[in-house]
Amino acid sequence: MTALIDRQLQYDNIYDAYGLYKVVYQRSRRYQKSEVGAAAYAMKQLADWSMRSGLNDFNKSGFNILEILAGAGEHQEFMVPQILDPYKLTSYWNLDLREHKPVGPEDKRVFVQGNAIDYAATTNMAINFAIGYFFTASTITDEHGEHSRAILTKLFENMRMNLPAGGGFMIDYTPNGYYVSMNSLNQADIHFQATVPPDSQLRTQFGISATAKCLLSYFRRSEYNRLNATCYDSFPKGFQVWADGELMGEIDIKNPLTQRYMSETEVLDCAKEAGFDEFMFFRCEHPRGKYEKLLTNFVVDRDTDMGNAQMLMSTNLLCINK
């Protein structure tokens, strides 16, 4: 094998290098499956509520799903018809800023390139359910890469405009930003070594076979800024791609990946400002795939709830269009 140590790639953002992004941030298939299971559970709750309210009969229409910030459509394979029984899965569109294409003739996924902020459904792409997985509320930015309440409100407004009466928009967010802000420790750069899967785009980029032992080596720095409630992930020493013990190339990422931690009230206020006024809350605990509808009013068990905040779980807000 010939080492390509002169192969040095540079990107403005890690998401521009999607193959790299998947190795660093991709959740396991088990995690993704539990996310989809939670979404399907919420969709059934929406269908029951919409039927009782006389707004929409999902028994007739089925679900026409738009997934925003969908990446390469990894979640769709788990949204099989059986998971929505007795409701039909009529259509599924994957919307992402980056261009993605089906992998081979057997891949039936439909990809749409665009921004969720100004996406407009056409008559042949009418949707009745939209979803944003994995901390979408914390990730969404404007054209300058900035987080703000205004841009999140605009996202809610646009999704509401594209939904019929009785339709829903479910968004994933992290409600524990206030726990992060209490932590004043400065953490040193942490070294990671990740195995690169056989089908990864990284192998193709660096001419590495699917059978070679391929590793990604990098240092990651996570910093939290109280002034704007934003977490910054940067990679100060770049990435090294190794195959069978040889350095094959390096990747440099110019800008950090950012997430804005928002309180539950802040996310809800943005949805209300956009015109939504009917909501349901759901929680998904990973990777066990345990999900449940959350009570709107409840008694706080401080010991238990503070402990749960440290668990790997996400909260989903379902906004219903009336």
XYZ file of N, CA and C in Angstrom, residues 83 120 185 201 239 268 285 309:
24
model
N -43.889 -0.077 11.720
C -43.713 0.697 12.941
C -44.856 1.702 13.128
N -40.214 25.239 0.855
C -41.643 25.348 0.536
C -42.088 24.075 -0.170
N -15.367 23.998 34.841
C -14.070 23.368 34.603
C -13.623 23.602 33.164
N -17.003 7.177 3.295
C -16.474 8.021 2.221
C -15.000 8.360 2.444
N -7.193 16.173 11.767
C -7.469 14.739 11.765
C -6.395 14.012 10.966
N -40.111 26.435 23.542
C -41.567 26.518 23.493
C -42.028 27.928 23.116
N -35.122 7.736 25.771
C -33.900 7.370 26.492
C -33.094 6.411 25.630
N -30.974 13.934 34.369
C -30.382 14.951 33.490
C -29.001 14.525 32.999
